[in-house]
PDB file of C-alpha atoms and ligand atoms in Angstrom:
ATOM      1  CA  MET J   1     -81.222   8.126 -59.918  1.00 95.00           C
ATOM      2  CA  THR J   2     -83.148   8.948 -56.743  1.00 98.00           C
ATOM      3  CA  THR J   3     -84.956   6.343 -54.674  1.00 98.00           C
ATOM      4  CA  ALA J   4     -87.592   6.782 -51.977  1.00 98.00           C
ATOM      5  CA  CYS J   5     -88.711   4.188 -49.470  1.00 98.00           C
ATOM      6  CA  CYS J   6     -92.351   4.386 -48.293  1.00 98.00           C
ATOM      7  CA  PRO J   7     -92.627   2.020 -45.331  1.00 98.00           C
ATOM      8  CA  GLY J   8     -95.778   0.939 -43.518  1.00 97.00           C
ATOM      9  CA  SER J   9     -98.068  -1.895 -42.480  1.00 97.00           C
ATOM     10  CA  PHE J  10    -100.614  -1.285 -45.281  1.00 98.00           C
ATOM     11  CA  ASP J  11    -103.180  -3.568 -43.591  1.00 98.00           C
ATOM     12  CA  PRO J  12    -104.812  -2.786 -46.040  1.00 98.00           C
ATOM     13  CA  VAL J  13    -103.697   0.032 -48.363  1.00 98.00           C
ATOM     14  CA  THR J  14    -105.983   3.121 -48.266  1.00 98.00           C
ATOM     15  CA  ASN J  15    -106.415   6.092 -50.601  1.00 98.00           C
ATOM     16  CA  GLY J  16    -104.378   8.095 -48.056  1.00 97.00           C
ATOM     17  CA  HIS J  17    -101.399   5.783 -48.556  1.00 98.00           C
ATOM     18  CA  LEU J  18    -101.877   5.914 -52.332  1.00 98.00           C
ATOM     19  CA  ASP J  19    -101.900   9.700 -52.293  1.00 98.00           C
ATOM     20  CA  VAL J  20     -98.490   9.752 -50.568  1.00 98.00           C
ATOM     21  CA  ILE J  21     -97.117   7.082 -52.940  1.00 98.00           C
ATOM     22  CA  GLU J  22     -98.356   8.947 -56.039  1.00 98.00           C
ATOM     23  CA  ARG J  23     -96.880  12.233 -54.861  1.00 98.00           C
ATOM     24  CA  SER J  24     -93.565  10.498 -54.089  1.00 98.00           C
ATOM     25  CA  CYS J  25     -93.464   9.345 -57.714  1.00 98.00           C
ATOM     26  CA  ARG J  26     -93.317  12.999 -58.792  1.00 98.00           C
ATOM     27  CA  LEU J  27     -90.293  13.623 -56.561  1.00 98.00           C
ATOM     28  CA  PHE J  28     -88.218  10.454 -56.985  1.00 98.00           C
ATOM     29  CA  ASP J  29     -87.186   8.266 -59.948  1.00 98.00           C
ATOM     30  CA  GLU J  30     -87.968   5.083 -58.033  1.00 98.00           C
ATOM     31  CA  VAL J  31     -90.386   4.502 -55.130  1.00 98.00           C
ATOM     32  CA  ILE J  32     -90.053   1.323 -53.098  1.00 98.00           C
ATOM     33  CA  VAL J  33     -93.202   0.648 -51.088  1.00 98.00           C
ATOM     34  CA  ALA J  34     -91.979  -1.486 -48.201  1.00 98.00           C
ATOM     35  CA  VAL J  35     -94.428  -3.606 -46.220  1.00 98.00           C
ATOM     36  CA  LEU J  36     -93.293  -4.163 -42.668  1.00 97.00           C
ATOM     37  CA  GLU J  37     -93.368  -7.771 -41.571  1.00 95.00           C
ATOM     38  CA  ASN J  38     -93.721  -7.440 -37.817  1.00 88.00           C
ATOM     39  CA  PRO J  39     -93.846 -10.820 -36.070  1.00 82.00           C
ATOM     40  CA  SER J  40     -95.205  -9.245 -32.863  1.00 88.00           C
ATOM     41  CA  LYS J  41     -98.355  -7.912 -34.616  1.00 88.00           C
ATOM     42  CA  ARG J  42    -101.297  -9.977 -35.841  1.00 92.00           C
ATOM     43  CA  PRO J  43    -102.339  -8.312 -39.094  1.00 95.00           C
ATOM     44  CA  LEU J  44    -105.702  -8.915 -40.785  1.00 96.00           C
ATOM     45  CA  PHE J  45    -104.056  -9.540 -44.176  1.00 97.00           C
ATOM     46  CA  THR J  46    -100.957 -11.690 -44.702  1.00 96.00           C
ATOM     47  CA  ILE J  47     -97.812 -10.068 -46.018  1.00 97.00           C
ATOM     48  CA  GLU J  48     -98.508 -11.594 -49.476  1.00 97.00           C
ATOM     49  CA  GLU J  49    -102.085 -10.282 -49.499  1.00 98.00           C
ATOM     50  CA  ARG J  50    -100.933  -6.793 -48.487  1.00 98.00           C
ATOM     51  CA  MET J  51     -98.224  -6.797 -51.190  1.00 98.00           C
ATOM     52  CA  ASP J  52    -100.685  -8.069 -53.846  1.00 98.00           C
ATOM     53  CA  MET J  53    -103.161  -5.293 -53.029  1.00 98.00           C
ATOM     54  CA  LEU J  54    -100.399  -2.669 -53.186  1.00 98.00           C
ATOM     55  CA  ARG J  55     -99.158  -4.033 -56.541  1.00 98.00           C
ATOM     56  CA  GLU J  56    -102.658  -3.885 -57.988  1.00 98.00           C
ATOM     57  CA  ALA J  57    -103.337  -0.392 -56.599  1.00 98.00           C
ATOM     58  CA  THR J  58    -100.033   1.010 -57.932  1.00 98.00           C
ATOM     59  CA  SER J  59     -99.889  -0.841 -61.276  1.00 98.00           C
ATOM     60  CA  HIS J  60    -100.348   2.487 -63.119  1.00 98.00           C
ATOM     61  CA  LEU J  61     -97.327   4.024 -61.365  1.00 98.00           C
ATOM     62  CA  GLU J  62     -94.186   3.152 -63.283  1.00 98.00           C
ATOM     63  CA  PRO J  63     -91.637   4.148 -60.545  1.00 98.00           C
ATOM     64  CA  VAL J  64     -93.221   1.907 -57.878  1.00 98.00           C
ATOM     65  CA  LYS J  65     -91.895  -1.434 -56.713  1.00 98.00           C
ATOM     66  CA  VAL J  66     -93.508  -3.300 -53.825  1.00 98.00           C
ATOM     67  CA  SER J  67     -91.295  -5.108 -51.362  1.00 98.00           C
ATOM     68  CA  SER J  68     -91.320  -6.303 -47.748  1.00 98.00           C
ATOM     69  CA  PHE J  69     -88.860  -6.006 -44.908  1.00 98.00           C
ATOM     70  CA  GLN J  70     -88.252  -7.005 -41.315  1.00 96.00           C
ATOM     71  CA  GLY J  71     -86.218  -5.144 -38.711  1.00 96.00           C
ATOM     72  CA  LEU J  72     -84.760  -1.676 -39.073  1.00 97.00           C
ATOM     73  CA  VAL J  73     -86.070   0.435 -41.938  1.00 98.00           C
ATOM     74  CA  VAL J  74     -82.648   2.132 -42.247  1.00 98.00           C
ATOM     75  CA  GLU J  75     -81.056  -1.260 -42.826  1.00 98.00           C
ATOM     76  CA  PHE J  76     -83.582  -1.971 -45.586  1.00 98.00           C
ATOM     77  CA  CYS J  77     -82.924   1.499 -47.067  1.00 98.00           C
ATOM     78  CA  ARG J  78     -79.210   0.735 -47.133  1.00 98.00           C
ATOM     79  CA  GLN J  79     -79.833  -2.574 -48.928  1.00 98.00           C
ATOM     80  CA  ILE J  80     -81.977  -0.993 -51.653  1.00 97.00           C
ATOM     81  CA  GLY J  81     -79.917   2.216 -51.876  1.00 97.00           C
ATOM     82  CA  ALA J  82     -82.808   4.500 -50.865  1.00 98.00           C
ATOM     83  CA  ASP J  83     -81.980   8.206 -50.526  1.00 98.00           C
ATOM     84  CA  ALA J  84     -84.814   8.950 -48.098  1.00 98.00           C
ATOM     85  CA  ILE J  85     -87.776   7.553 -46.223  1.00 98.00           C
ATOM     86  CA  VAL J  86     -91.026   9.281 -47.275  1.00 98.00           C
ATOM     87  CA  LYS J  87     -93.978   9.336 -44.891  1.00 97.00           C
ATOM     88  CA  GLY J  88     -97.338  11.033 -44.741  1.00 96.00           C
ATOM     89  CA  LEU J  89     -98.185  13.235 -41.764  1.00 95.00           C
ATOM     90  CA  ARG J  90    -101.886  13.299 -40.989  1.00 93.00           C
ATOM     91  CA  ALA J  91    -102.192  15.437 -37.891  1.00 85.00           C
ATOM     92  CA  VAL J  92    -100.414  16.429 -34.700  1.00 84.00           C
ATOM     93  CA  THR J  93    -101.270  12.968 -33.358  1.00 82.00           C
ATOM     94  CA  ASP J  94     -98.759  11.503 -35.852  1.00 86.00           C
ATOM     95  CA  PHE J  95     -96.152  14.129 -35.054  1.00 91.00           C
ATOM     96  CA  ASP J  96     -94.502  13.042 -31.769  1.00 92.00           C
ATOM     97  CA  TYR J  97     -93.921   9.476 -32.798  1.00 94.00           C
ATOM     98  CA  GLU J  98     -92.895  10.297 -36.371  1.00 96.00           C
ATOM     99  CA  MET J  99     -90.475  12.994 -35.175  1.00 96.00           C
ATOM    100  CA  GLN J 100     -88.839  10.560 -32.758  1.00 97.00           C
ATOM    101  CA  MET J 101     -88.493   7.887 -35.459  1.00 97.00           C
ATOM    102  CA  ALA J 102     -87.180  10.397 -38.015  1.00 98.00           C
ATOM    103  CA  GLN J 103     -84.554  11.728 -35.603  1.00 98.00           C
ATOM    104  CA  MET J 104     -83.407   8.230 -34.670  1.00 98.00           C
ATOM    105  CA  ASN J 105     -83.312   7.166 -38.318  1.00 98.00           C
ATOM    106  CA  ALA J 106     -81.328  10.314 -39.242  1.00 98.00           C
ATOM    107  CA  ARG J 107     -78.832   9.412 -36.537  1.00 98.00           C
ATOM    108  CA  MET J 108     -78.541   5.965 -38.133  1.00 98.00           C
ATOM    109  CA  GLY J 109     -77.916   7.512 -41.548  1.00 97.00           C
ATOM    110  CA  THR J 110     -81.248   7.806 -43.395  1.00 98.00           C
ATOM    111  CA  GLU J 111     -83.214  11.051 -43.716  1.00 98.00           C
ATOM    112  CA  THR J 112     -87.010  11.206 -43.609  1.00 98.00           C
ATOM    113  CA  MET J 113     -89.187  13.491 -45.731  1.00 98.00           C
ATOM    114  CA  PHE J 114     -92.754  14.202 -44.662  1.00 97.00           C
ATOM    115  CA  LEU J 115     -95.591  14.952 -47.049  1.00 97.00           C
ATOM    116  CA  ALA J 116     -98.554  16.773 -45.562  1.00 95.00           C
ATOM    117  CA  ALA J 117    -101.540  14.455 -45.913  1.00 95.00           C
ATOM    118  CA  ASN J 118    -104.168  15.342 -48.480  1.00 95.00           C
ATOM    119  CA  PRO J 119    -106.933  17.039 -46.426  1.00 94.00           C
ATOM    120  CA  GLU J 120    -109.464  14.675 -48.057  1.00 95.00           C
ATOM    121  CA  TYR J 121    -107.770  11.719 -46.391  1.00 94.00           C
ATOM    122  CA  THR J 122    -106.349  13.131 -43.145  1.00 94.00           C
ATOM    123  CA  TYR J 123    -108.653  11.024 -40.981  1.00 95.00           C
ATOM    124  CA  LEU J 124    -107.970   7.738 -42.792  1.00 96.00           C
ATOM    125  CA  SER J 125    -106.097   4.874 -41.242  1.00 96.00           C
ATOM    126  CA  SER J 126    -106.112   1.171 -42.041  1.00 97.00           C
ATOM    127  CA  SER J 127    -107.391   0.372 -38.549  1.00 96.00           C
ATOM    128  CA  LEU J 128    -110.347   2.789 -38.945  1.00 97.00           C
ATOM    129  CA  MET J 129    -111.198   1.144 -42.289  1.00 97.00           C
ATOM    130  CA  ARG J 130    -111.118  -2.321 -40.669  1.00 97.00           C
ATOM    131  CA  ASP J 131    -113.283  -1.166 -37.762  1.00 96.00           C
ATOM    132  CA  VAL J 132    -115.928   0.523 -39.911  1.00 96.00           C
ATOM    133  CA  VAL J 133    -116.230  -2.447 -42.305  1.00 96.00           C
ATOM    134  CA  SER J 134    -116.464  -4.902 -39.422  1.00 95.00           C
ATOM    135  CA  LEU J 135    -119.383  -2.835 -38.047  1.00 95.00           C
ATOM    136  CA  GLY J 136    -121.110  -2.772 -41.438  1.00 93.00           C
ATOM    137  CA  GLY J 137    -120.390   0.878 -42.326  1.00 94.00           C
ATOM    138  CA  PRO J 138    -119.616   2.260 -45.820  1.00 94.00           C
ATOM    139  CA  ILE J 139    -116.042   3.148 -46.798  1.00 95.00           C
ATOM    140  CA  ASP J 140    -116.427   3.475 -50.570  1.00 93.00           C
ATOM    141  CA  GLY J 141    -114.158   6.179 -51.986  1.00 96.00           C
ATOM    142  CA  LEU J 142    -111.680   5.748 -49.134  1.00 97.00           C
ATOM    143  CA  VAL J 143    -109.961   2.574 -50.373  1.00 98.00           C
ATOM    144  CA  PRO J 144    -109.759   1.144 -53.925  1.00 98.00           C
ATOM    145  CA  ASP J 145    -112.901  -0.863 -54.847  1.00 97.00           C
ATOM    146  CA  PHE J 146    -111.070  -4.192 -54.949  1.00 98.00           C
ATOM    147  CA  VAL J 147    -109.665  -3.533 -51.440  1.00 97.00           C
ATOM    148  CA  LEU J 148    -113.189  -2.874 -50.178  1.00 96.00           C
ATOM    149  CA  LYS J 149    -114.263  -6.241 -51.632  1.00 96.00           C
ATOM    150  CA  ARG J 150    -111.396  -8.032 -49.880  1.00 97.00           C
ATOM    151  CA  LEU J 151    -112.119  -6.266 -46.586  1.00 96.00           C
ATOM    152  CA  THR J 152    -115.797  -7.132 -46.817  1.00 95.00           C
ATOM    153  CA  ALA J 153    -114.943 -10.763 -47.630  1.00 95.00           C
ATOM    154  CA  LYS J 154    -112.782 -10.986 -44.477  1.00 93.00           C
ATOM    155  CA  LEU J 155    -114.839  -8.898 -42.078  1.00 92.00           C
ATOM    156  CA  GLY J 156    -118.099  -7.783 -43.599  1.00 70.00           C
ATOM    157  CA  LYS J 157    -121.613  -8.531 -42.476  1.00 62.00           C
TER     158      LYS J 157
HETATM  159  P1  ADP N   1    -101.910   3.161 -40.718  1.00 80.45           P
HETATM  160  O1  ADP N   1    -102.198   1.770 -40.271  1.00 80.45           O
HETATM  161  O2  ADP N   1    -102.022   4.182 -39.633  1.00 80.45           O
HETATM  162  O3  ADP N   1    -102.686   3.564 -41.949  1.00 80.45           O
HETATM  163  P2  ADP N   1     -99.295   2.516 -41.889  1.00 80.45           P
HETATM  164  O4  ADP N   1     -98.180   2.002 -41.062  1.00 80.45           O
HETATM  165  O5  ADP N   1     -99.866   1.527 -42.850  1.00 80.45           O
HETATM  166  O6  ADP N   1    -100.378   3.202 -40.990  1.00 80.45           O
HETATM  167  O7  ADP N   1     -98.848   3.832 -42.667  1.00 80.45           O
HETATM  168  C1  ADP N   1     -97.690   3.951 -43.418  1.00 80.45           C
HETATM  169  C2  ADP N   1     -97.408   5.387 -43.725  1.00 80.45           C
HETATM  170  O8  ADP N   1     -98.508   5.981 -44.402  1.00 80.45           O
HETATM  171  C3  ADP N   1     -97.194   6.300 -42.505  1.00 80.45           C
HETATM  172  O9  ADP N   1     -96.189   7.223 -42.848  1.00 80.45           O
HETATM  173  C4  ADP N   1     -98.464   7.036 -42.320  1.00 80.45           C
HETATM  174  O10 ADP N   1     -98.258   8.290 -41.730  1.00 80.45           O
HETATM  175  C5  ADP N   1     -98.889   7.185 -43.748  1.00 80.45           C
HETATM  176  N1  ADP N   1    -100.317   7.316 -43.850  1.00 80.45           N
HETATM  177  C6  ADP N   1    -101.247   6.472 -43.380  1.00 80.45           C
HETATM  178  N2  ADP N   1    -102.481   6.928 -43.637  1.00 80.45           N
HETATM  179  C7  ADP N   1    -102.323   8.109 -44.280  1.00 80.45           C
HETATM  180  C8  ADP N   1    -103.219   9.106 -44.789  1.00 80.45           C
HETATM  181  N3  ADP N   1    -104.531   8.958 -44.666  1.00 80.45           N
HETATM  182  N4  ADP N   1    -102.691  10.196 -45.387  1.00 80.45           N
HETATM  183  C9  ADP N   1    -101.361  10.349 -45.483  1.00 80.45           C
HETATM  184  N5  ADP N   1    -100.464   9.458 -45.020  1.00 80.45           N
HETATM  185  C10 ADP N   1    -100.930   8.359 -44.417  1.00 80.45           C
END
Protein backbone atom coordinates (compact mmCIF):
# COMPACT_ATOMS: atom_id res chain seq x y z
CA MET A 1 0.00 0.00 0.00
CA THR A 2 1.53 3.30 -1.10
CA THR A 3 0.52 6.65 0.35
CA ALA A 4 1.16 10.16 -0.96
CA CYS A 5 0.80 13.39 0.96
CA CYS A 6 -0.20 16.49 -1.05
CA PRO A 7 0.29 19.45 1.28
CA GLY A 8 -0.75 23.05 0.69
CA SER A 9 -2.81 26.02 1.83
CA PHE A 10 -5.63 25.43 -0.70
CA ASP A 11 -7.11 28.90 -0.02
CA PRO A 12 -9.13 27.94 -2.09
CA VAL A 13 -8.52 24.78 -4.16
CA THR A 14 -7.94 25.47 -7.90
CA ASN A 15 -8.06 23.24 -10.98
CA GLY A 16 -4.24 23.26 -10.86
CA HIS A 17 -4.29 21.64 -7.42
CA LEU A 18 -6.94 19.16 -8.58
CA ASP A 19 -4.85 18.18 -11.58
CA VAL A 20 -1.92 17.27 -9.30
CA ILE A 21 -4.24 15.40 -6.89
CA GLU A 22 -5.88 13.42 -9.72
CA ARG A 23 -2.54 12.46 -11.22
CA SER A 24 -1.27 11.39 -7.78
CA CYS A 25 -4.23 9.01 -7.56
CA ARG A 26 -2.85 7.15 -10.59
CA LEU A 27 0.52 6.69 -8.88
CA PHE A 28 -0.42 5.92 -5.26
CA ASP A 29 -3.03 3.71 -3.56
CA GLU A 30 -3.93 6.46 -1.09
CA VAL A 31 -3.60 10.25 -1.42
CA ILE A 32 -3.85 12.37 1.70
CA VAL A 33 -4.53 16.01 0.84
CA ALA A 34 -3.18 17.91 3.83
CA VAL A 35 -4.32 21.47 4.50
CA LEU A 36 -1.71 23.48 6.34
CA GLU A 37 -3.01 25.30 9.37
CA ASN A 38 -0.55 28.16 9.69
CA PRO A 39 -1.33 30.42 12.65
CA SER A 40 0.93 33.18 11.29
CA LYS A 41 -1.11 33.54 8.05
CA ARG A 42 -4.58 35.07 7.73
CA PRO A 43 -6.33 32.91 5.14
CA LEU A 44 -9.51 33.97 3.33
CA PHE A 45 -11.23 30.64 4.07
CA THR A 46 -11.15 28.88 7.44
CA ILE A 47 -9.49 25.50 7.70
CA GLU A 48 -12.96 23.84 7.79
CA GLU A 49 -14.10 25.73 4.69
CA ARG A 50 -10.92 24.79 2.80
CA MET A 51 -11.29 21.12 3.81
CA ASP A 52 -15.01 21.09 2.84
CA MET A 53 -14.23 22.50 -0.61
CA LEU A 54 -11.46 19.93 -1.12
CA ARG A 55 -13.76 17.07 -0.03
CA GLU A 56 -16.44 18.20 -2.46
CA ALA A 57 -13.96 18.69 -5.33
CA THR A 58 -12.36 15.25 -4.81
CA SER A 59 -15.49 13.23 -3.96
CA HIS A 60 -15.11 11.29 -7.23
CA LEU A 61 -11.55 10.24 -6.34
CA GLU A 62 -11.66 7.09 -4.24
CA PRO A 63 -7.99 7.20 -2.99
CA VAL A 64 -8.30 10.75 -1.58
CA LYS A 65 -8.69 11.66 2.07
CA VAL A 66 -8.65 15.28 3.21
CA SER A 67 -6.89 16.16 6.43
CA SER A 68 -5.19 19.12 8.11
CA PHE A 69 -1.89 19.55 9.88
CA GLN A 70 0.23 22.04 11.77
CA GLY A 71 4.01 22.15 12.01
CA LEU A 72 6.44 20.02 10.04
CA VAL A 73 5.04 18.20 7.02
CA VAL A 74 7.54 15.36 7.58
CA GLU A 75 6.12 14.85 11.06
CA PHE A 76 2.62 14.63 9.59
CA CYS A 77 3.89 12.20 6.92
CA ARG A 78 5.35 10.01 9.65
CA GLN A 79 2.04 9.99 11.54
CA ILE A 80 0.01 8.94 8.49
CA GLY A 81 2.69 6.61 7.09
CA ALA A 82 3.12 8.56 3.83
CA ASP A 83 5.81 7.28 1.45
CA ALA A 84 6.34 10.63 -0.27
CA ILE A 85 5.26 14.24 -0.48
CA VAL A 86 3.84 15.07 -3.94
CA LYS A 87 3.90 18.65 -5.19
CA GLY A 88 3.20 20.42 -8.44
CA LEU A 89 5.92 22.53 -10.05
CA ARG A 90 4.54 25.41 -12.07
CA ALA A 91 7.59 27.28 -13.29
CA VAL A 92 11.15 28.20 -12.39
CA THR A 93 9.68 30.65 -9.87
CA ASP A 94 8.54 27.65 -7.78
CA PHE A 95 11.86 25.87 -8.19
CA ASP A 96 14.27 27.51 -5.70
CA TYR A 97 11.93 27.36 -2.76
CA GLU A 98 10.58 23.89 -3.56
CA MET A 99 14.10 22.50 -4.04
CA GLN A 100 15.19 23.88 -0.68
CA MET A 101 12.13 22.43 1.08
CA ALA A 102 12.51 19.06 -0.68
CA GLN A 103 16.19 18.79 0.28
CA MET A 104 15.47 19.69 3.90
CA ASN A 105 12.54 17.27 4.04
CA ALA A 106 14.70 14.49 2.50
CA ARG A 107 17.26 15.12 5.22
CA MET A 108 14.47 14.71 7.78
CA GLY A 109 13.41 11.42 6.21
CA THR A 110 10.64 12.10 3.67
CA GLU A 111 11.19 12.24 -0.10
CA THR A 112 9.38 14.67 -2.39
CA MET A 113 8.12 13.89 -5.89
CA PHE A 114 7.36 16.73 -8.28
CA LEU A 115 4.74 16.58 -11.01
CA ALA A 116 5.18 19.05 -13.84
CA ALA A 117 2.13 21.30 -13.81
CA ASN A 118 -0.42 20.86 -16.56
CA PRO A 119 0.42 23.64 -19.06
CA GLU A 120 -3.26 24.70 -18.99
CA TYR A 121 -2.91 25.63 -15.33
CA THR A 122 0.73 26.71 -14.96
CA TYR A 123 -0.21 30.31 -14.17
CA LEU A 124 -2.85 29.45 -11.56
CA SER A 125 -2.44 30.17 -7.89
CA SER A 126 -5.00 30.59 -5.14
CA SER A 127 -3.82 34.15 -4.52
CA LEU A 128 -4.28 35.08 -8.22
CA MET A 129 -7.81 33.64 -8.10
CA ARG A 130 -8.62 35.70 -4.98
CA ASP A 131 -7.20 38.87 -6.54
CA VAL A 132 -9.05 38.52 -9.84
CA VAL A 133 -12.41 37.78 -8.17
CA SER A 134 -11.99 40.68 -5.76
CA LEU A 135 -11.46 42.97 -8.79
CA GLY A 136 -14.54 41.58 -10.54
CA GLY A 137 -12.75 39.49 -13.20
CA PRO A 138 -13.87 36.09 -14.57
CA ILE A 139 -12.18 32.88 -13.41
CA ASP A 140 -14.67 30.30 -14.68
CA GLY A 141 -12.93 27.10 -15.80
CA LEU A 142 -10.02 27.73 -13.44
CA VAL A 143 -11.68 26.60 -10.20
CA PRO A 144 -14.69 24.28 -9.69
CA ASP A 145 -18.03 26.13 -10.10
CA PHE A 146 -18.98 25.80 -6.44
CA VAL A 147 -15.59 27.28 -5.42
CA LEU A 148 -16.22 30.25 -7.71
CA LYS A 149 -19.58 30.78 -5.97
CA ARG A 150 -17.94 30.73 -2.54
CA LEU A 151 -15.18 33.10 -3.67
CA THR A 152 -17.71 35.49 -5.15
CA ALA A 153 -19.80 35.34 -1.96
CA LYS A 154 -16.74 36.33 0.12
CA LEU A 155 -15.08 38.80 -2.22
CA GLY A 156 -17.16 39.46 -5.30
CA LYS A 157 -18.65 42.70 -6.50
P1 LIG B 1 -0.87 28.36 -4.01
O1 LIG B 1 -1.49 29.25 -2.99
O2 LIG B 1 0.35 28.95 -4.66
O3 LIG B 1 -1.85 27.85 -5.04
P2 LIG B 1 -0.63 26.03 -2.24
O4 LIG B 1 0.20 26.07 -1.02
O5 LIG B 1 -2.10 25.96 -1.99
O6 LIG B 1 -0.23 27.19 -3.22
O7 LIG B 1 -0.19 24.83 -3.19
C1 LIG B 1 -0.01 23.52 -2.77
C2 LIG B 1 0.72 22.73 -3.80
O8 LIG B 1 0.03 22.77 -5.05
C3 LIG B 1 2.13 23.24 -4.15
O9 LIG B 1 2.94 22.10 -4.37
C4 LIG B 1 2.00 23.97 -5.42
O10 LIG B 1 3.18 23.93 -6.17
C5 LIG B 1 0.93 23.16 -6.08
N1 LIG B 1 0.19 23.96 -7.03
C6 LIG B 1 -0.45 25.11 -6.80
N2 LIG B 1 -1.00 25.58 -7.93
C7 LIG B 1 -0.69 24.70 -8.90
C8 LIG B 1 -0.94 24.63 -10.31
N3 LIG B 1 -1.62 25.59 -10.93
N4 LIG B 1 -0.46 23.56 -10.99
C9 LIG B 1 0.25 22.61 -10.37
N5 LIG B 1 0.53 22.62 -9.05
C10 LIG B 1 0.08 23.65 -8.33
